[in-house]
Amino acid sequence: MNSTDSIFVAGHRGLVGAALVRALQAAGYSNLLTATRQETDLTNQEAVERFFASRKPSYVFLAAARVGGIMANNTRPADFLTENLQIQTNVIDAAYRHGVKKLLFLGSSCIYPKLAPQPIQEQDLLTGSLEPTNQWYAIAKIAGLKMCQAYRRQHGFDAISLMPTNLYGPGDNFDLQASHVLPALIRKFHEARLAGAQEVVVWGTGSPKREFLHVDDLASACLFLMRNYDGEEPMNVGSGEEIEIGALAEMVRQVVGCQAPIRFDTSVPDGTPRKLLDCSKLRALGWTPGIGLTQGLRQTYAWYQDLLALNDYLPRTA
Ligand code: GFB
């Protein structure tokens, strides 16, 4: 990838896509292509076709997806399955047919079996049943990585797949029904502190474990692998930092400076008990993460406060 190559970041307004744009710009890539949903609806095959025919990108980072936390996944299975299948099928196929030199597809650690041995290796794919709450999203992402493999085998298309662990950072979704756990906890503790609330409700038992990776680390791994990896197998990308949800909630409570005690709502599902990724393949290539959870959490909370201040400052529109 040269600094003047045209690079399409699909999903540039999302958590991952925005981090990719920041990382690419910081690395000196000046010819970035983006498209809002209004300009090019990636679930629409004709729109995707028009985009590739007219803009002719040389490289593609496929970060566009319907994403969300456990509640959104569990209650909107059709959206998570269909939209992701549509987006990735349209983009991967058009990229191949329009001569893209290389494509990077972003999957998720939820592609692996619910009870996979820990830490999870890439070879554990399709060795057991999926976690029911996000099986729809997982099936779509498995289809995406298989599509990359199939196009590589049949057409020699250089498409690689990354499987990141749970992500967080600036630009995350803080909608309490749709978000992942970390932004939800930041918002809940922040609002509880301001309101002097008596308790903060945390979903589930608090005992599941999750591994968190800052999105700027993921973007750095994406650039690294775009430059240094052209294998068929997916590549796990994690931090190695695993924490119980109950301990995470306590950590967020302290960072936010909230006094309210935590109450666990066990009527909400826990999801998978644990999903720690084995990243030895990626480490062996020479990439390591740089942002620890405490540092990343403080930075994300600062970003969230800035966002709230900005929203207060901006005139409200109907
Ligand atoms: O981040 P999260 O929504 O998704 O939830 P998953 C992680 C854990 O945090 C679950 C608990 O055990 C939740 O029950 N949790 C506690 C909360 N309080 C909250 C809260 O207020 N909001 C949320 N959202 N969770 C996702 C998949 O699974 O992981 C996606 O649904 C994707 O498809 C992503 O793969 C990486 O880690 O369970």
Coordinates of C-alpha atoms and ligand atoms in Angstrom, one line a residue:
M1 CA 0.0 0.0 0.0
N2 CA 1.6 3.3 -1.1
S3 CA 0.7 6.7 0.4
T4 CA -1.1 7.7 -2.8
D5 CA -3.1 4.5 -3.4
S6 CA -6.9 4.9 -3.2
I7 CA -8.2 3.2 0.0
F8 CA -11.8 2.7 0.7
V9 CA -12.8 2.6 4.3
A10 CA -16.3 1.1 4.3
G11 CA -18.1 2.1 7.5
H12 CA -16.0 5.2 8.2
R13 CA -18.6 6.6 10.7
G14 CA -18.5 3.6 12.9
L15 CA -16.2 2.9 15.9
V16 CA -13.7 0.9 13.8
G17 CA -14.0 2.8 10.5
A18 CA -13.4 6.1 12.2
A19 CA -10.3 4.7 14.0
L20 CA -9.1 3.3 10.7
V21 CA -9.4 6.7 9.0
R22 CA -7.4 8.3 11.9
A23 CA -4.7 5.7 11.7
L24 CA -4.4 5.9 7.9
Q25 CA -4.2 9.7 7.9
A26 CA -1.6 9.6 10.7
A27 CA 0.4 7.1 8.6
G28 CA 0.4 9.5 5.7
Y29 CA -2.2 7.9 3.4
S30 CA -3.8 10.8 1.6
N31 CA -6.2 9.2 -0.9
L32 CA -9.0 7.9 1.4
L33 CA -12.4 7.1 -0.1
T34 CA -15.5 7.0 2.1
A35 CA -19.2 7.0 1.5
T36 CA -22.1 7.8 3.9
R37 CA -25.1 5.5 4.0
Q38 CA -27.1 8.2 2.1
E39 CA -24.5 8.3 -0.6
T40 CA -24.0 4.6 -1.0
D41 CA -26.2 2.1 0.8
L42 CA -23.9 -0.9 1.1
T43 CA -26.8 -3.3 1.5
N44 CA -27.9 -2.4 -2.0
Q45 CA -25.9 -4.3 -4.7
E46 CA -26.5 -1.7 -7.4
A47 CA -25.3 1.1 -5.2
V48 CA -22.1 -0.8 -4.3
E49 CA -21.6 -1.6 -8.0
R50 CA -21.8 2.1 -8.9
F51 CA -19.4 3.0 -6.2
F52 CA -16.7 0.6 -7.2
A53 CA -17.2 1.4 -11.0
S54 CA -16.8 5.1 -10.4
R55 CA -14.4 5.4 -7.5
K56 CA -12.1 2.4 -8.3
P57 CA -10.4 1.8 -5.0
S58 CA -7.2 -0.1 -4.9
Y59 CA -7.5 -1.3 -1.3
V60 CA -10.6 -1.9 0.9
F61 CA -11.0 -2.0 4.7
L62 CA -14.5 -3.6 5.2
A63 CA -15.5 -2.2 8.6
A64 CA -19.1 -1.5 7.7
A65 CA -21.5 -3.8 9.6
R66 CA -24.7 -3.9 11.7
V67 CA -23.2 -4.2 15.1
G68 CA -24.5 -4.0 18.7
G69 CA -24.4 -5.5 22.2
I70 CA -26.1 -8.5 23.6
M71 CA -29.6 -7.0 23.7
A72 CA -29.5 -5.7 20.2
N73 CA -28.2 -9.0 18.8
N74 CA -30.7 -11.0 20.8
T75 CA -33.8 -8.9 19.8
R76 CA -33.0 -8.1 16.2
P77 CA -31.7 -11.4 14.7
A78 CA -33.0 -10.7 11.2
D79 CA -31.2 -7.3 10.9
F80 CA -27.9 -8.7 12.2
L81 CA -28.0 -11.7 9.9
T82 CA -29.4 -10.1 6.7
E83 CA -27.7 -6.7 6.7
N84 CA -24.3 -8.2 7.4
L85 CA -24.7 -10.8 4.7
Q86 CA -25.8 -8.2 2.2
I87 CA -23.0 -5.6 3.0
Q88 CA -20.1 -8.1 3.0
T89 CA -21.4 -10.1 -0.1
N90 CA -21.9 -6.9 -2.1
V91 CA -18.5 -5.3 -1.1
I92 CA -16.3 -8.4 -1.3
D93 CA -17.7 -9.5 -4.7
A94 CA -17.6 -6.0 -6.2
A95 CA -14.0 -5.5 -4.8
Y96 CA -12.9 -8.6 -6.6
R97 CA -14.6 -7.8 -9.9
H98 CA -13.3 -4.2 -10.0
G99 CA -9.7 -5.2 -9.5
V100 CA -9.1 -4.3 -5.9
K101 CA -5.6 -5.3 -5.0
K102 CA -6.3 -6.3 -1.4
L103 CA -9.3 -6.4 1.0
L104 CA -9.4 -6.7 4.8
F105 CA -12.6 -8.1 6.3
L106 CA -13.5 -7.5 9.9
G107 CA -15.2 -10.3 11.8
S108 CA -15.7 -10.9 15.5
S109 CA -14.6 -13.3 18.3
C110 CA -18.2 -14.4 18.5
I111 CA -17.6 -16.6 15.4
Y112 CA -16.1 -19.2 17.7
P113 CA -18.0 -21.9 19.6
K114 CA -19.6 -20.8 22.9
L115 CA -17.6 -23.3 24.9
A116 CA -14.4 -23.2 22.9
P117 CA -11.2 -24.1 24.8
Q118 CA -9.5 -20.9 26.2
P119 CA -7.6 -19.0 24.9
I120 CA -9.4 -19.5 21.5
Q121 CA -7.2 -20.4 18.5
E122 CA -8.2 -19.7 14.9
Q123 CA -8.4 -23.4 14.3
D124 CA -11.3 -23.7 16.8
L125 CA -13.7 -22.3 14.2
L126 CA -16.7 -24.5 13.5
T127 CA -15.8 -27.1 16.2
G128 CA -18.9 -26.5 18.3
S129 CA -22.3 -24.7 18.7
L130 CA -22.4 -20.9 18.8
E131 CA -23.6 -18.7 21.6
P132 CA -27.4 -18.3 21.0
T133 CA -27.6 -14.6 21.8
N134 CA -25.4 -13.6 18.9
Q135 CA -25.5 -16.6 16.6
W136 CA -27.1 -14.6 13.8
Y137 CA -24.3 -12.1 13.7
A138 CA -21.7 -14.9 14.1
I139 CA -23.1 -16.9 11.1
A140 CA -22.9 -13.8 8.9
K141 CA -19.3 -13.1 10.0
I142 CA -18.4 -16.8 9.4
A143 CA -19.9 -16.5 5.9
G144 CA -17.8 -13.3 5.3
L145 CA -14.5 -15.0 6.3
K146 CA -15.4 -18.1 4.2
M147 CA -16.1 -15.8 1.3
C148 CA -12.7 -14.3 1.6
Q149 CA -11.2 -17.8 1.6
A150 CA -13.3 -18.9 -1.3
Y151 CA -12.4 -15.9 -3.5
R152 CA -8.7 -16.4 -2.6
R153 CA -8.9 -20.1 -3.6
Q154 CA -11.0 -19.8 -6.7
H155 CA -9.9 -16.3 -8.0
G156 CA -6.6 -15.6 -6.3
F157 CA -8.2 -12.5 -4.7
D158 CA -6.0 -11.2 -1.8
A159 CA -8.7 -11.0 0.9
I160 CA -7.7 -11.4 4.5
S161 CA -9.9 -11.7 7.7
L162 CA -9.4 -10.3 11.2
M163 CA -11.3 -11.5 14.2
P164 CA -11.2 -8.8 16.9
T165 CA -12.2 -9.3 20.5
N166 CA -14.6 -6.9 22.2
L167 CA -13.7 -3.4 21.2
Y168 CA -14.2 0.0 22.8
G169 CA -13.0 3.6 22.5
P170 CA -13.9 7.0 21.2
G171 CA -16.7 7.0 18.7
D172 CA -18.5 4.1 20.4
N173 CA -22.3 3.8 20.5
F174 CA -23.7 4.9 23.9
D175 CA -27.4 3.9 23.3
L176 CA -28.2 1.7 26.3
Q177 CA -30.4 -0.7 24.4
A178 CA -28.0 -1.1 21.4
S179 CA -24.5 -0.7 22.9
H180 CA -21.8 -3.0 24.1
V181 CA -21.1 -3.3 27.8
L182 CA -18.3 -0.8 28.2
P183 CA -20.0 2.3 26.7
A184 CA -23.2 1.3 28.5
L185 CA -21.4 1.2 31.9
I186 CA -19.7 4.5 31.3
R187 CA -23.1 6.1 30.5
K188 CA -24.9 4.4 33.4
F189 CA -22.3 5.4 36.0
H190 CA -22.0 8.9 34.6
E191 CA -25.7 9.6 34.7
A192 CA -26.0 7.9 38.2
R193 CA -23.3 10.2 39.5
L194 CA -25.0 13.3 38.2
A195 CA -28.5 12.2 39.4
G196 CA -27.2 11.0 42.8
A197 CA -28.9 7.6 42.0
Q198 CA -29.3 4.9 44.7
E199 CA -28.0 2.1 42.4
V200 CA -26.7 1.2 39.0
V201 CA -28.1 -1.8 37.2
V202 CA -25.6 -4.1 35.5
W203 CA -27.0 -6.8 33.3
G204 CA -26.5 -10.5 34.0
T205 CA -24.7 -12.1 36.9
G206 CA -21.4 -10.1 36.5
S207 CA -19.4 -13.4 36.2
P208 CA -18.8 -13.6 32.5
K209 CA -15.4 -12.6 31.4
R210 CA -14.6 -10.4 28.4
E211 CA -11.3 -9.3 26.7
F212 CA -11.2 -5.7 25.7
L213 CA -9.2 -4.1 23.0
H214 CA -9.0 -0.3 22.4
V215 CA -10.1 0.5 18.9
D216 CA -6.9 2.5 18.1
D217 CA -5.0 -0.7 18.7
L218 CA -7.3 -2.6 16.4
A219 CA -6.7 0.0 13.7
S220 CA -3.0 -0.3 14.2
A221 CA -3.3 -4.1 13.8
C222 CA -5.4 -3.7 10.6
L223 CA -2.7 -1.5 9.0
F224 CA 0.0 -3.9 10.1
L225 CA -1.8 -6.9 8.6
M226 CA -2.8 -5.1 5.4
R227 CA 1.0 -4.6 4.9
N228 CA 2.3 -7.9 6.3
Y229 CA -0.2 -10.7 6.0
D230 CA -1.7 -12.5 3.0
G231 CA -2.8 -15.8 4.4
E232 CA -6.1 -17.6 4.0
E233 CA -6.7 -18.3 7.8
P234 CA -8.4 -15.6 9.9
M235 CA -6.2 -13.7 12.3
N236 CA -7.3 -13.2 16.0
V237 CA -6.7 -9.7 17.3
G238 CA -6.9 -9.2 21.1
S239 CA -5.3 -7.5 24.0
G240 CA -4.8 -10.5 26.3
E241 CA -6.5 -8.4 29.0
E242 CA -9.5 -10.3 30.4
I243 CA -11.8 -9.1 33.1
E244 CA -15.1 -10.2 34.8
I245 CA -18.0 -8.0 34.0
G246 CA -18.5 -7.3 37.8
A247 CA -14.9 -6.2 38.1
L248 CA -15.2 -4.1 35.0
A249 CA -18.3 -2.4 36.4
E250 CA -16.4 -1.6 39.6
M251 CA -13.5 -0.2 37.5
V252 CA -15.8 2.1 35.5
R253 CA -17.6 3.2 38.8
Q254 CA -14.2 4.3 40.1
V255 CA -13.0 6.0 36.9
V256 CA -16.4 7.9 36.7
G257 CA -16.3 8.7 40.5
C258 CA -19.8 7.4 41.2
Q259 CA -20.8 6.4 44.7
A260 CA -23.9 4.3 43.8
P261 CA -23.7 0.6 44.5
I262 CA -24.1 -2.0 41.7
R263 CA -27.2 -4.2 41.4
F264 CA -27.0 -7.2 39.0
D265 CA -30.1 -7.8 36.9
T266 CA -30.0 -11.6 36.4
S267 CA -33.1 -11.5 34.2
V268 CA -30.8 -10.3 31.4
P269 CA -28.7 -13.0 29.7
D270 CA -24.9 -13.3 30.4
G271 CA -24.1 -14.4 26.9
T272 CA -21.0 -16.5 26.4
P273 CA -19.1 -17.2 29.7
R274 CA -15.7 -16.4 28.3
K275 CA -14.0 -15.5 25.0
L276 CA -10.3 -14.9 25.4
L277 CA -8.5 -14.9 22.1
D278 CA -5.2 -16.7 21.5
C279 CA -3.2 -14.1 19.5
S280 CA 0.1 -15.9 19.3
K281 CA -0.1 -16.0 15.4
L282 CA -0.3 -12.2 15.3
R283 CA 2.3 -11.7 18.0
A284 CA 4.7 -14.0 16.1
L285 CA 4.4 -11.6 13.1
G286 CA 5.5 -8.8 15.3
W287 CA 2.4 -6.8 16.4
T288 CA 1.5 -6.0 20.0
P289 CA -1.2 -3.8 21.5
G290 CA -0.2 -0.6 23.2
I291 CA -3.2 0.7 25.2
G292 CA -4.0 -0.9 28.5
L293 CA -7.6 -1.1 29.8
T294 CA -7.2 1.5 32.6
Q295 CA -5.7 4.1 30.3
G296 CA -8.2 3.3 27.5
L297 CA -11.1 3.6 29.8
R298 CA -10.0 6.9 31.2
Q299 CA -9.5 8.3 27.7
T300 CA -12.8 7.0 26.5
Y301 CA -14.6 8.5 29.5
A302 CA -12.9 11.9 28.8
W303 CA -14.0 11.6 25.2
Y304 CA -17.6 10.9 26.2
Q305 CA -17.6 13.9 28.5
D306 CA -16.3 16.1 25.7
L307 CA -19.1 14.8 23.5
L308 CA -21.8 15.6 26.0
A309 CA -20.3 19.1 26.5
L310 CA -20.3 19.6 22.7
N311 CA -23.9 18.4 22.4
D312 CA -25.0 20.9 25.1
Y313 CA -23.2 23.6 23.2
L314 CA -24.6 22.8 19.8
P315 CA -28.0 24.3 19.0
R316 CA -30.7 21.6 19.1
T317 CA -32.5 20.8 15.8
A318 CA -35.9 19.2 15.6
Ligands
GFB1 O1 -20.8 -6.2 25.3 P1 -22.0 -7.1 25.3 O2 -23.3 -6.4 25.0 O3 -21.8 -8.2 24.3 O4 -22.1 -7.7 26.8 P2 -21.2 -9.7 24.3 C1 -21.0 -8.3 27.5 C2 -21.5 -8.7 28.9 O5 -21.7 -7.6 29.7 C3 -22.7 -9.6 28.9 C4 -23.0 -7.7 30.3 O6 -22.5 -10.6 29.9 C5 -23.8 -8.6 29.3 O7 -24.9 -9.2 30.0 N1 -23.6 -6.4 30.6 C6 -23.8 -5.9 31.9 C7 -24.0 -5.5 29.7 N2 -24.3 -4.7 31.8 C8 -24.5 -4.4 30.5 C9 -25.1 -3.3 29.8 O8 -25.6 -2.3 30.4 N3 -25.1 -3.4 28.5 C10 -24.6 -4.4 27.8 N4 -24.6 -4.4 26.4 N5 -24.0 -5.5 28.4 C11 -21.3 -9.2 21.8 C12 -22.1 -9.7 20.6 O9 -21.5 -10.1 22.8 O10 -19.9 -9.2 21.5 C13 -21.7 -9.1 19.4 O11 -23.4 -9.6 21.0 C14 -20.2 -9.0 19.2 O12 -22.3 -9.9 18.4 C15 -19.5 -8.5 20.4 O13 -19.7 -10.2 18.8 C16 -18.0 -8.5 20.3 O14 -19.7 -9.7 24.5 O15 -21.9 -10.7 25.1

